[in-house]
Coordinates of C-alpha atoms in Angstrom, one line a residue:
M1 CA -7.0 29.6 4.9
S2 CA -4.8 31.6 7.2
G3 CA -1.9 33.4 5.6
A4 CA 1.4 31.6 5.8
G5 CA 3.0 34.5 7.7
E6 CA 0.5 34.5 10.6
A7 CA 2.2 33.2 13.7
S8 CA -0.8 31.2 14.9
S9 CA -1.0 27.7 16.1
D10 CA -4.3 27.3 14.2
R11 CA -2.1 26.5 11.2
L12 CA -0.9 23.4 13.0
V13 CA -4.5 22.0 13.3
P14 CA -5.1 19.6 10.4
D15 CA -7.8 20.0 7.9
A16 CA -7.6 17.9 4.7
L17 CA -8.8 20.5 2.2
Q18 CA -6.7 23.3 3.6
D19 CA -3.7 21.0 3.7
A20 CA -4.1 20.1 0.1
L21 CA -4.5 23.8 -1.0
M22 CA -1.5 24.7 1.1
A23 CA 0.5 21.8 -0.5
A24 CA -0.5 23.1 -4.0
R25 CA 0.8 26.6 -3.2
L26 CA 4.0 25.2 -1.8
C27 CA 4.6 23.0 -4.9
A28 CA 4.1 26.1 -7.0
I29 CA 6.7 27.9 -4.9
D30 CA 9.2 25.0 -5.1
P31 CA 8.5 22.4 -7.8
G32 CA 11.4 20.4 -6.3
L33 CA 8.9 19.1 -3.8
G34 CA 7.7 16.7 -6.5
G35 CA 4.0 17.0 -6.0
M36 CA 1.3 15.3 -4.0
V37 CA -0.9 12.3 -3.7
L38 CA -4.6 13.1 -3.4
R39 CA -6.8 10.3 -2.2
G40 CA -10.6 10.5 -2.7
G41 CA -12.3 13.9 -2.6
G42 CA -14.1 13.9 -5.9
A43 CA -14.8 17.6 -6.9
L44 CA -12.4 18.8 -4.1
R45 CA -9.5 17.6 -6.2
D46 CA -10.5 19.9 -9.0
A47 CA -10.2 22.8 -6.6
V48 CA -6.7 21.7 -5.5
I49 CA -5.5 21.4 -9.1
A50 CA -7.1 24.8 -9.9
A51 CA -5.1 26.3 -7.0
L52 CA -1.9 24.7 -8.3
R53 CA -2.6 26.2 -11.7
D54 CA -3.2 29.6 -10.2
G55 CA 0.2 29.4 -8.6
M56 CA 1.8 28.3 -11.9
P57 CA 0.1 30.6 -14.4
G58 CA 0.8 29.9 -18.1
E59 CA 2.5 26.6 -17.4
P60 CA 1.3 23.5 -19.3
L61 CA -0.9 20.8 -17.7
R62 CA -0.9 17.2 -19.0
R63 CA -2.9 14.2 -18.0
V64 CA -1.1 10.9 -18.2
P65 CA -3.4 7.8 -18.4
S66 CA -2.2 4.7 -16.6
H67 CA -2.0 2.6 -19.8
I68 CA 0.2 5.1 -21.7
D69 CA 3.1 3.6 -23.7
D70 CA 6.7 4.6 -23.4
E71 CA 6.9 6.5 -26.7
R72 CA 4.0 8.8 -25.8
L73 CA 5.3 9.2 -22.2
L74 CA 9.0 9.7 -22.8
G75 CA 9.2 10.5 -26.5
G76 CA 10.1 8.4 -29.5
I77 CA 9.1 7.7 -33.1
D78 CA 6.1 9.6 -34.6
L79 CA 4.8 6.6 -36.5
T80 CA 2.4 8.5 -38.8
A81 CA 5.0 11.0 -39.9
T82 CA 7.7 8.4 -40.2
L83 CA 5.7 6.1 -42.5
A84 CA 4.5 9.1 -44.6
L85 CA 8.0 10.6 -45.1
G86 CA 10.0 7.4 -45.2
R87 CA 12.4 8.6 -42.6
A88 CA 12.5 8.6 -38.8
V89 CA 10.6 11.5 -37.3
A90 CA 10.9 12.0 -33.5
Q91 CA 8.1 13.2 -31.3
S92 CA 8.3 14.6 -27.8
G93 CA 6.7 12.8 -24.9
L94 CA 4.1 14.1 -22.5
L95 CA 6.7 14.6 -19.8
A96 CA 8.7 16.9 -22.1
E97 CA 5.5 18.7 -23.0
A98 CA 4.8 19.3 -19.3
D99 CA 8.2 20.8 -18.6
G100 CA 7.8 23.5 -16.0
G101 CA 4.1 22.6 -15.5
I102 CA 1.9 20.0 -14.0
V103 CA 1.5 16.3 -14.6
V104 CA -1.9 14.8 -13.4
L105 CA -2.0 11.0 -13.0
P106 CA -5.7 9.8 -12.9
M107 CA -6.2 6.4 -11.2
A108 CA -2.6 6.4 -10.0
E109 CA -3.3 3.3 -7.9
R110 CA -3.4 1.4 -11.2
L111 CA 0.1 2.4 -12.3
S112 CA 2.4 -0.6 -12.9
D113 CA 5.7 -0.7 -11.1
A114 CA 7.4 -0.3 -14.4
M115 CA 5.6 2.9 -15.3
A116 CA 6.1 4.2 -11.7
G117 CA 9.8 3.5 -12.2
R118 CA 9.9 5.6 -15.4
L119 CA 8.1 8.5 -13.7
A120 CA 10.5 8.2 -10.7
G121 CA 13.5 8.3 -13.1
A122 CA 12.1 11.4 -14.8
I123 CA 11.5 13.1 -11.5
D124 CA 15.0 12.3 -10.2
T125 CA 17.1 13.0 -13.3
G126 CA 15.0 15.2 -15.6
P127 CA 15.7 16.9 -18.0
S128 CA 12.1 18.1 -17.6
R129 CA 10.9 19.5 -14.3
F130 CA 7.2 19.2 -13.4
V131 CA 4.8 18.9 -10.4
V132 CA 3.0 15.6 -10.2
V133 CA -0.6 15.3 -8.9
A134 CA -1.3 11.6 -8.3
L135 CA -5.1 11.0 -8.0
D136 CA -5.6 7.9 -5.8
D137 CA -9.1 6.4 -6.4
G138 CA -8.4 3.1 -4.7
I139 CA -11.4 1.7 -2.7
E140 CA -9.4 -0.5 -0.3
P141 CA -7.0 1.1 2.1
D142 CA -4.2 -1.0 0.7
E143 CA -4.8 0.0 -2.9
R144 CA -2.2 2.8 -3.3
P145 CA 0.0 4.2 -6.0
P146 CA 3.4 2.4 -6.3
A147 CA 5.8 3.1 -3.5
A148 CA 8.5 4.4 -5.9
L149 CA 6.2 7.2 -6.9
I150 CA 4.8 8.1 -3.4
E151 CA 8.4 8.2 -2.1
R152 CA 9.2 11.1 -4.5
L153 CA 6.1 13.3 -3.8
A154 CA 6.3 15.5 -0.7
F155 CA 2.6 15.5 0.2
Q156 CA -0.1 12.9 0.9
V157 CA -3.6 14.1 1.6
D158 CA -6.8 12.1 2.1
L159 CA -9.5 14.4 0.9
A160 CA -12.2 12.0 2.2
D161 CA -11.4 13.5 5.6
A162 CA -12.1 17.0 4.5
G163 CA -14.2 18.7 7.2
R164 CA -14.1 15.8 9.6
P165 CA -12.4 16.0 13.0
R166 CA -9.3 13.8 13.2
D167 CA -9.3 10.6 15.1
D168 CA -7.8 10.8 18.6
N169 CA -4.3 9.4 18.4
G170 CA -3.7 10.0 22.1
P171 CA -2.5 13.0 24.1
S172 CA 0.0 15.2 22.3
P173 CA 2.4 17.8 23.7
D174 CA 1.3 21.4 23.6
I175 CA 2.1 23.0 20.2
S176 CA 0.9 26.4 21.1
A177 CA 4.3 27.4 22.5
A178 CA 6.0 27.5 19.2
D179 CA 8.9 30.0 19.4
P180 CA 8.3 32.8 16.8
S181 CA 12.0 33.6 16.8
P182 CA 14.2 32.5 13.8
T183 CA 15.4 28.9 13.7
T184 CA 18.6 27.8 12.0
E185 CA 18.5 25.2 9.3
A186 CA 20.8 23.0 11.3
D187 CA 18.4 23.0 14.3
A188 CA 15.4 22.5 11.9
A189 CA 17.1 19.6 10.2
E190 CA 18.0 18.0 13.5
A191 CA 14.4 18.3 14.8
L192 CA 12.9 16.9 11.6
V193 CA 15.3 13.9 11.5
A194 CA 14.5 13.1 15.1
T195 CA 10.8 13.3 14.5
A196 CA 11.1 11.0 11.4
A197 CA 13.0 8.5 13.5
A198 CA 10.4 8.7 16.3
L199 CA 7.7 7.9 13.8
G200 CA 9.5 5.0 12.2
I201 CA 10.2 6.8 8.8
D202 CA 13.3 5.3 7.4
S203 CA 13.5 7.4 4.2
A204 CA 15.9 10.3 4.1
R205 CA 13.7 12.0 1.4
A206 CA 10.9 12.6 3.9
S207 CA 13.2 14.8 6.2
L208 CA 14.6 16.6 3.2
F209 CA 11.1 17.3 1.8
A210 CA 10.1 18.6 5.2
L211 CA 13.1 20.9 5.3
K212 CA 12.3 22.2 1.8
V213 CA 8.7 22.8 2.9
A214 CA 9.9 24.9 5.9
R215 CA 12.0 27.0 3.5
A216 CA 9.1 27.4 1.1
L217 CA 6.8 28.5 4.0
A218 CA 9.3 31.1 5.1
Q219 CA 9.6 32.3 1.5
W220 CA 5.8 32.5 1.2
A221 CA 5.6 34.6 4.3
G222 CA 8.4 36.9 3.0
R223 CA 10.8 36.1 5.8
D224 CA 14.6 35.8 5.4
G225 CA 14.7 32.6 7.5
M226 CA 12.3 30.0 8.9
V227 CA 10.8 30.0 12.4
A228 CA 9.8 27.2 14.6
E229 CA 6.2 27.2 13.4
D230 CA 7.4 26.7 9.8
V231 CA 9.3 23.6 10.9
A232 CA 6.3 22.3 12.9
L233 CA 3.9 22.8 10.0
A234 CA 6.4 21.1 7.6
A235 CA 6.5 18.1 9.9
R236 CA 2.7 17.9 10.0
L237 CA 2.3 18.1 6.2
V238 CA 5.2 15.8 5.2
L239 CA 6.0 13.5 8.1
G240 CA 2.6 12.9 9.8
P241 CA 1.0 11.1 6.8
R242 CA 4.2 8.9 6.5
A243 CA 4.2 7.7 10.1
M244 CA 4.9 4.0 10.5
R245 CA 4.5 3.8 14.3
M246 CA 3.5 5.7 17.4
P247 CA 6.4 7.3 19.1
A248 CA 7.6 5.9 22.4
P249 CA 6.5 7.8 25.5
A250 CA 8.9 10.5 26.6
D251 CA 9.6 8.9 29.9
E252 CA 10.6 5.5 28.4
S253 CA 14.3 4.7 28.4
P254 CA 16.3 1.6 28.4
P255 CA 16.7 0.1 31.9
D256 CA 20.5 0.5 31.7
A257 CA 20.6 3.8 30.0
P258 CA 23.1 6.3 31.6
P259 CA 21.6 9.5 33.1
P260 CA 21.4 12.5 30.8
P261 CA 24.3 14.9 30.9
D262 CA 24.0 18.1 32.9
S263 CA 23.0 21.0 30.7
D264 CA 24.0 24.6 31.1
A265 CA 21.6 26.8 33.1
G266 CA 20.9 28.9 30.0
E267 CA 20.1 26.0 27.8
Q268 CA 16.6 24.6 27.5
E269 CA 16.6 20.8 28.2
R270 CA 15.4 18.5 25.5
G271 CA 11.9 17.4 26.3
E272 CA 10.9 20.6 28.1
P273 CA 7.6 22.0 26.7
G274 CA 8.4 24.5 23.9
A275 CA 11.6 22.8 22.8
L276 CA 11.8 22.6 19.0
D277 CA 11.9 18.8 18.9
D278 CA 8.8 18.5 21.0
I279 CA 6.8 21.0 19.0
V280 CA 7.8 19.4 15.7
L281 CA 6.9 15.9 16.9
A282 CA 3.6 17.2 18.3
A283 CA 2.7 18.8 15.0
A284 CA 3.4 15.5 13.1
L285 CA 1.3 13.6 15.6
A286 CA -1.6 15.8 14.8
A287 CA -1.6 14.6 11.2
L288 CA -1.1 10.8 11.8
P289 CA -3.2 8.7 9.4
K290 CA -6.6 8.1 10.8
D291 CA -6.1 4.3 10.9
I292 CA -2.5 4.4 12.3
L293 CA -3.4 2.5 15.4
A294 CA -5.3 -0.2 13.5
R295 CA -2.4 -0.5 11.0
I296 CA 0.1 -0.9 13.8
A297 CA -2.0 -3.5 15.6
A298 CA -2.4 -5.5 12.4
G299 CA 1.3 -5.2 11.5
R300 CA 0.6 -3.1 8.4
G301 CA 3.0 -0.2 9.0
R302 CA 4.3 -0.3 5.5
K303 CA 2.7 -0.4 2.2
T304 CA 1.8 -3.9 1.0
T305 CA 2.2 -5.3 -2.4
R306 CA -1.3 -6.3 -3.1
A307 CA -4.8 -5.4 -1.9
S308 CA -6.6 -7.4 0.7
G309 CA -8.0 -10.6 -0.7
A310 CA -6.6 -10.2 -4.2
G311 CA -5.0 -13.0 -6.1
E312 CA -1.5 -13.0 -7.5
R313 CA -0.6 -11.1 -10.6
R314 CA 0.2 -13.3 -13.5
A315 CA 1.4 -12.5 -17.0
S316 CA -0.9 -13.4 -19.9
G317 CA -0.6 -13.2 -23.6
A318 CA -4.3 -13.1 -24.5
R319 CA -6.4 -11.2 -22.0
G320 CA -6.3 -9.0 -18.9
R321 CA -4.9 -5.6 -18.2
P322 CA -2.7 -4.3 -21.1
M323 CA 1.0 -4.1 -20.1
G324 CA 2.6 -2.8 -23.3
A325 CA 4.4 -4.9 -25.8
R326 CA 7.7 -6.8 -26.1
A327 CA 9.7 -8.4 -28.9
G328 CA 8.5 -11.9 -29.8
M329 CA 6.8 -14.1 -32.3
P330 CA 3.0 -14.3 -32.3
G331 CA 1.3 -17.6 -31.9
G332 CA 0.6 -20.0 -29.1
G333 CA -1.9 -17.6 -27.6
R334 CA 0.4 -14.5 -28.1
R335 CA -1.1 -11.8 -30.2
L336 CA 0.7 -9.4 -32.6
S337 CA 0.8 -5.7 -31.7
L338 CA 0.7 -4.1 -35.1
I339 CA 1.3 -0.5 -34.0
D340 CA 4.3 -1.5 -31.9
T341 CA 5.7 -3.6 -34.8
L342 CA 5.4 -0.7 -37.2
R343 CA 7.0 1.6 -34.7
A344 CA 10.0 -0.8 -34.3
A345 CA 10.4 -1.2 -38.1
A346 CA 9.9 2.5 -39.1
P347 CA 13.5 3.8 -38.3
W348 CA 15.1 1.2 -40.5
Q349 CA 13.0 1.7 -43.7
R350 CA 15.6 3.8 -45.5
L351 CA 18.2 1.0 -45.1
R352 CA 15.9 -1.7 -46.5
D353 CA 15.5 -2.1 -50.2
G354 CA 12.2 -2.0 -52.1
T355 CA 9.0 -0.1 -51.8
G356 CA 6.4 -0.2 -49.0
V357 CA 7.1 -1.0 -45.4
K358 CA 9.5 -3.8 -44.8
I359 CA 9.1 -5.7 -41.6
R360 CA 11.6 -8.3 -40.4
R361 CA 11.4 -10.9 -37.7
D362 CA 13.3 -8.7 -35.2
D363 CA 10.6 -6.0 -35.6
L364 CA 7.7 -8.2 -34.4
R365 CA 6.1 -7.2 -31.1
I366 CA 3.5 -9.1 -29.1
R367 CA 1.0 -7.8 -26.7
R368 CA 1.4 -8.3 -22.9
F369 CA -1.4 -8.5 -20.5
E370 CA -1.7 -9.1 -16.7
T371 CA -4.4 -11.0 -14.9
R372 CA -5.1 -11.7 -11.3
A373 CA -5.5 -15.2 -10.1
Q374 CA -8.7 -16.1 -8.2
A375 CA -8.2 -15.9 -4.5
L376 CA -9.3 -18.7 -2.1
T377 CA -9.4 -18.2 1.7
I378 CA -9.5 -21.5 3.5
F379 CA -10.8 -21.4 7.1
A380 CA -9.5 -24.3 9.3
V381 CA -11.6 -24.1 12.5
D382 CA -11.0 -25.9 15.7
A383 CA -14.4 -27.4 16.6
S384 CA -13.3 -29.2 19.7
G385 CA -13.9 -28.5 23.3
S386 CA -16.6 -26.7 25.2
S387 CA -16.2 -23.4 23.4
A388 CA -16.5 -24.9 19.9
L389 CA -19.9 -23.5 19.2
A390 CA -18.9 -20.0 20.0
R391 CA -15.8 -20.3 17.8
L392 CA -17.8 -21.7 14.9
A393 CA -20.4 -18.9 15.2
E394 CA -17.7 -16.2 14.9
A395 CA -16.0 -18.1 12.0
K396 CA -19.4 -18.2 10.3
G397 CA -19.7 -14.5 10.7
A398 CA -16.2 -13.9 9.3
V399 CA -16.9 -16.2 6.4
E400 CA -20.1 -14.3 5.6
L401 CA -18.3 -10.9 5.7
L402 CA -15.7 -12.2 3.3
L403 CA -18.3 -13.6 1.0
A404 CA -19.9 -10.2 0.8
E405 CA -16.7 -9.0 -0.8
A406 CA -16.2 -12.1 -3.0
Y407 CA -18.4 -10.8 -5.8
V408 CA -16.1 -7.8 -6.6
K409 CA -12.8 -9.5 -5.9
R410 CA -13.3 -12.9 -7.6
A411 CA -12.6 -14.5 -4.2
E412 CA -13.8 -17.8 -2.8
V413 CA -13.9 -19.3 0.6
A414 CA -13.8 -22.8 2.0
L415 CA -14.2 -24.2 5.5
V416 CA -12.4 -27.1 7.1
A417 CA -13.5 -28.2 10.7
F418 CA -11.5 -30.5 12.8
R419 CA -12.7 -32.3 16.0
G420 CA -12.6 -35.8 17.5
V421 CA -10.0 -37.7 15.6
S422 CA -10.3 -36.2 12.1
A423 CA -10.9 -33.2 9.9
E424 CA -13.8 -32.6 7.6
L425 CA -14.3 -30.3 4.6
L426 CA -17.6 -28.7 5.4
L427 CA -17.6 -26.1 2.7
P428 CA -15.8 -26.7 -0.6
P429 CA -14.5 -23.5 -2.4
T430 CA -17.5 -21.4 -3.1
R431 CA -18.8 -17.8 -3.5
S432 CA -22.4 -18.8 -2.6
L433 CA -23.5 -17.2 0.7
V434 CA -26.6 -19.4 0.8
R435 CA -24.5 -22.5 0.5
A436 CA -22.1 -21.3 3.2
R437 CA -24.9 -20.6 5.6
R438 CA -26.5 -24.0 5.0
S439 CA -23.2 -25.8 5.6
L440 CA -22.5 -23.9 8.8
A441 CA -26.0 -24.0 10.2
E442 CA -25.6 -27.2 12.2
L443 CA -22.2 -28.5 13.3
P444 CA -21.7 -30.5 16.5
G445 CA -18.7 -29.5 18.6
G446 CA -16.6 -31.1 21.3
G447 CA -14.1 -33.9 21.5
G448 CA -10.4 -33.9 21.0
T449 CA -8.2 -31.5 19.0
P450 CA -6.7 -33.3 15.9
L451 CA -4.7 -30.2 15.0
A452 CA -2.3 -32.0 12.6
A453 CA -5.3 -33.4 10.7
G454 CA -6.9 -30.0 10.3
M455 CA -3.7 -28.4 9.1
N456 CA -3.0 -31.2 6.7
A457 CA -6.5 -31.0 5.2
A458 CA -6.2 -27.2 4.8
R459 CA -2.7 -27.6 3.1
E460 CA -4.0 -30.3 0.7
L461 CA -6.9 -28.2 -0.3
A462 CA -4.6 -25.2 -0.8
E463 CA -2.2 -27.1 -2.9
H464 CA -5.0 -28.5 -5.0
A465 CA -6.4 -24.9 -5.5
R466 CA -2.9 -23.6 -6.4
A467 CA -2.5 -26.3 -9.0
R468 CA -5.7 -25.0 -10.6
G469 CA -4.3 -21.5 -10.8
R470 CA -5.8 -20.0 -7.7
T471 CA -4.1 -18.1 -4.9
P472 CA -4.8 -19.8 -1.6
F473 CA -4.7 -18.3 1.9
I474 CA -5.1 -20.4 5.0
V475 CA -6.7 -19.0 8.2
L476 CA -6.2 -21.4 11.1
L477 CA -8.4 -20.7 14.2
T478 CA -7.3 -22.7 17.2
D479 CA -5.8 -22.4 20.6
G480 CA -2.7 -24.4 19.4
R481 CA -3.1 -27.2 22.0
A482 CA -3.1 -30.5 20.1
N483 CA -4.0 -33.7 21.9
I484 CA -4.9 -36.1 19.0
A485 CA -2.1 -37.3 16.8
A486 CA -2.3 -37.7 13.0
D487 CA -3.0 -41.4 13.4
G488 CA -5.9 -40.8 15.7
T489 CA -4.2 -41.8 19.0
A490 CA -4.7 -39.6 22.1
V491 CA -1.0 -39.1 22.9
R492 CA -0.3 -35.5 23.6
A493 CA 3.5 -35.5 22.9
L494 CA 2.9 -37.3 19.5
A495 CA 0.0 -34.9 18.7
E496 CA 2.2 -31.9 19.3
A497 CA 5.0 -33.3 17.2
D498 CA 2.6 -34.1 14.4
A499 CA 1.1 -30.6 14.6
E500 CA 4.6 -29.0 14.3
A501 CA 5.3 -31.2 11.3
A502 CA 2.1 -30.2 9.7
A503 CA 2.9 -26.5 10.3
R504 CA 6.3 -26.9 8.8
A505 CA 4.8 -28.5 5.7
I506 CA 2.6 -25.5 5.2
G507 CA 5.6 -23.2 5.5
A508 CA 7.7 -25.3 3.2
A509 CA 4.9 -25.3 0.6
G510 CA 5.0 -21.5 0.6
I511 CA 1.3 -21.1 1.3
A512 CA 0.3 -17.7 2.8
A513 CA -1.4 -18.1 6.1
A514 CA -2.6 -16.5 9.3
F515 CA -2.7 -18.2 12.7
V516 CA -5.6 -16.9 14.8
D517 CA -5.1 -17.8 18.4
I518 CA -8.5 -17.8 20.0
S519 CA -7.5 -19.1 23.4
A520 CA -8.6 -17.0 26.4
R521 CA -4.9 -16.6 27.4
P522 CA -2.6 -17.1 24.3
R523 CA 0.4 -19.2 25.2
S524 CA 3.7 -19.9 23.4
E525 CA 2.4 -23.0 21.5
G526 CA 0.4 -20.9 19.1
A527 CA 3.2 -18.5 18.4
A528 CA 5.6 -21.4 17.8
L529 CA 3.2 -23.1 15.4
A530 CA 2.7 -19.8 13.5
A531 CA 6.4 -19.4 13.1
A532 CA 6.7 -22.9 11.8
M533 CA 4.0 -22.1 9.3
R534 CA 5.7 -18.8 8.4
A535 CA 2.3 -17.3 9.1
R536 CA 1.1 -14.1 10.7
Y537 CA 0.3 -14.7 14.3
L538 CA -2.9 -13.0 15.5
P539 CA -3.7 -13.5 19.2
L540 CA -7.4 -12.7 19.3
P541 CA -9.0 -14.0 22.5
R542 CA -12.8 -13.6 22.5
A543 CA -12.7 -12.2 19.0
D544 CA -16.0 -11.4 17.3
A545 CA -16.7 -11.8 13.6
A546 CA -15.9 -8.2 12.7
T547 CA -12.6 -8.3 14.5
M548 CA -11.7 -11.7 13.0
H549 CA -12.7 -10.4 9.5
A550 CA -10.6 -7.3 9.9
A551 CA -7.6 -9.2 11.1
V552 CA -7.8 -11.7 8.3
R553 CA -8.0 -9.0 5.7
A554 CA -5.0 -7.3 7.2
A555 CA -3.0 -10.5 7.2
Q556 CA -4.0 -11.2 3.6
A557 CA -2.7 -7.8 2.6
G558 CA 0.6 -8.3 4.4

């Protein structure tokens, strides 16, 4: 890795492993940067953690499992010593033990929002100071650590990209003209804030982290102040991975915008090659996430609350992922948490008469678990018209791709086809790929478009599934041009009114949905029906199975 003090634009060219090692060194210089998220990488992560330890010699390192309880994390009662001595004995938590050192979070994508909140509070308010390394082992792109934690860590590095050339995100301004002369912190802050705004980053922490990184780079190089290259590198390391959109072209301006004011002859105009704002933005563009264009196209600029195709999270008292304990009475499916009950009772033993451990009703704690509901994706496919066979062929391909994931995500699919004057349930909820292929093998197409009947059938199936504890998601594939009313009559005005009523019924029921407009030239009817359904609108003319599958997964995640 090039030394931090070398004034070379090679430092601005992204490489995942070098970025992670540089982030480790910068965190050692300034623990106020919070730490980093390392996604994937396997053994490479060990090298990054080793580099961080080398930069913080003698400091403690603690690993925090995702299921840790509050007493072990934040400190509390030492249950064994308390019961043995008959008086309350406090113990320090892992965060206190890691003061001045490193906290490693394995499988950080499994952290609950509550645990992430506690870690965020410890990072914000102390009293312990530590560097967090969150190891992200999520398989799906949307399986990420909680946003509250990511927000407080300066760096995000995907080690799966180590050694690979970056995806082409379009032409970027020349970054080789970085001015080696000193840059004031005011100018650096202005350039970083402008770059964050151009990339759609609405968090002030990102710009503050980038400014801290620029300071740390200057300190690492032994300089009294930062230079333009420090600011550009800070933007690439901190702002690039957080980008939410592609910046607008430099020549775009509102039609009624006033002309720019005249500048002094000695000043460099904004936008001229070599200006600090342009160099910083160019450096950030070099580190945009590899899937930024796909994320923008699918409307997934921000982190989602659940992974693609996953069911809703639901509280459970008997089984699932452990979520700690709470006060309550066991019974009715709720199970006693003995350790937590003893921990709650221990501080009060000296005030309770008699021998042995005295437990009262207020001490009782019950276990909490969290389960995921089974997900059901309902395809409602327009089988009318001359292009029905092509649409059904692509729907079949998308269904088969989704079924391939069903075995690991507890997901099911169903298929409703509508043509002529009615809708038909071709494929009841299933995970069987053989059954799906058999149901889709032969289906006649043509006839009218009973759009209202198709949407009503999909909604009724979704409501039935939700009543049985599943999480339904409707995917409607149509051109949105209804011509058969709900009563079977061929009156276009009535058919359109019935379709709008059916769409509003789906929206009122709160059923998540996506409207895939497969017409050759999408028109306003589809967008209007999608809005009535409160669904994601996806205009995908001539979409193939892979495109449709990717769009559906993105819509499910959103």
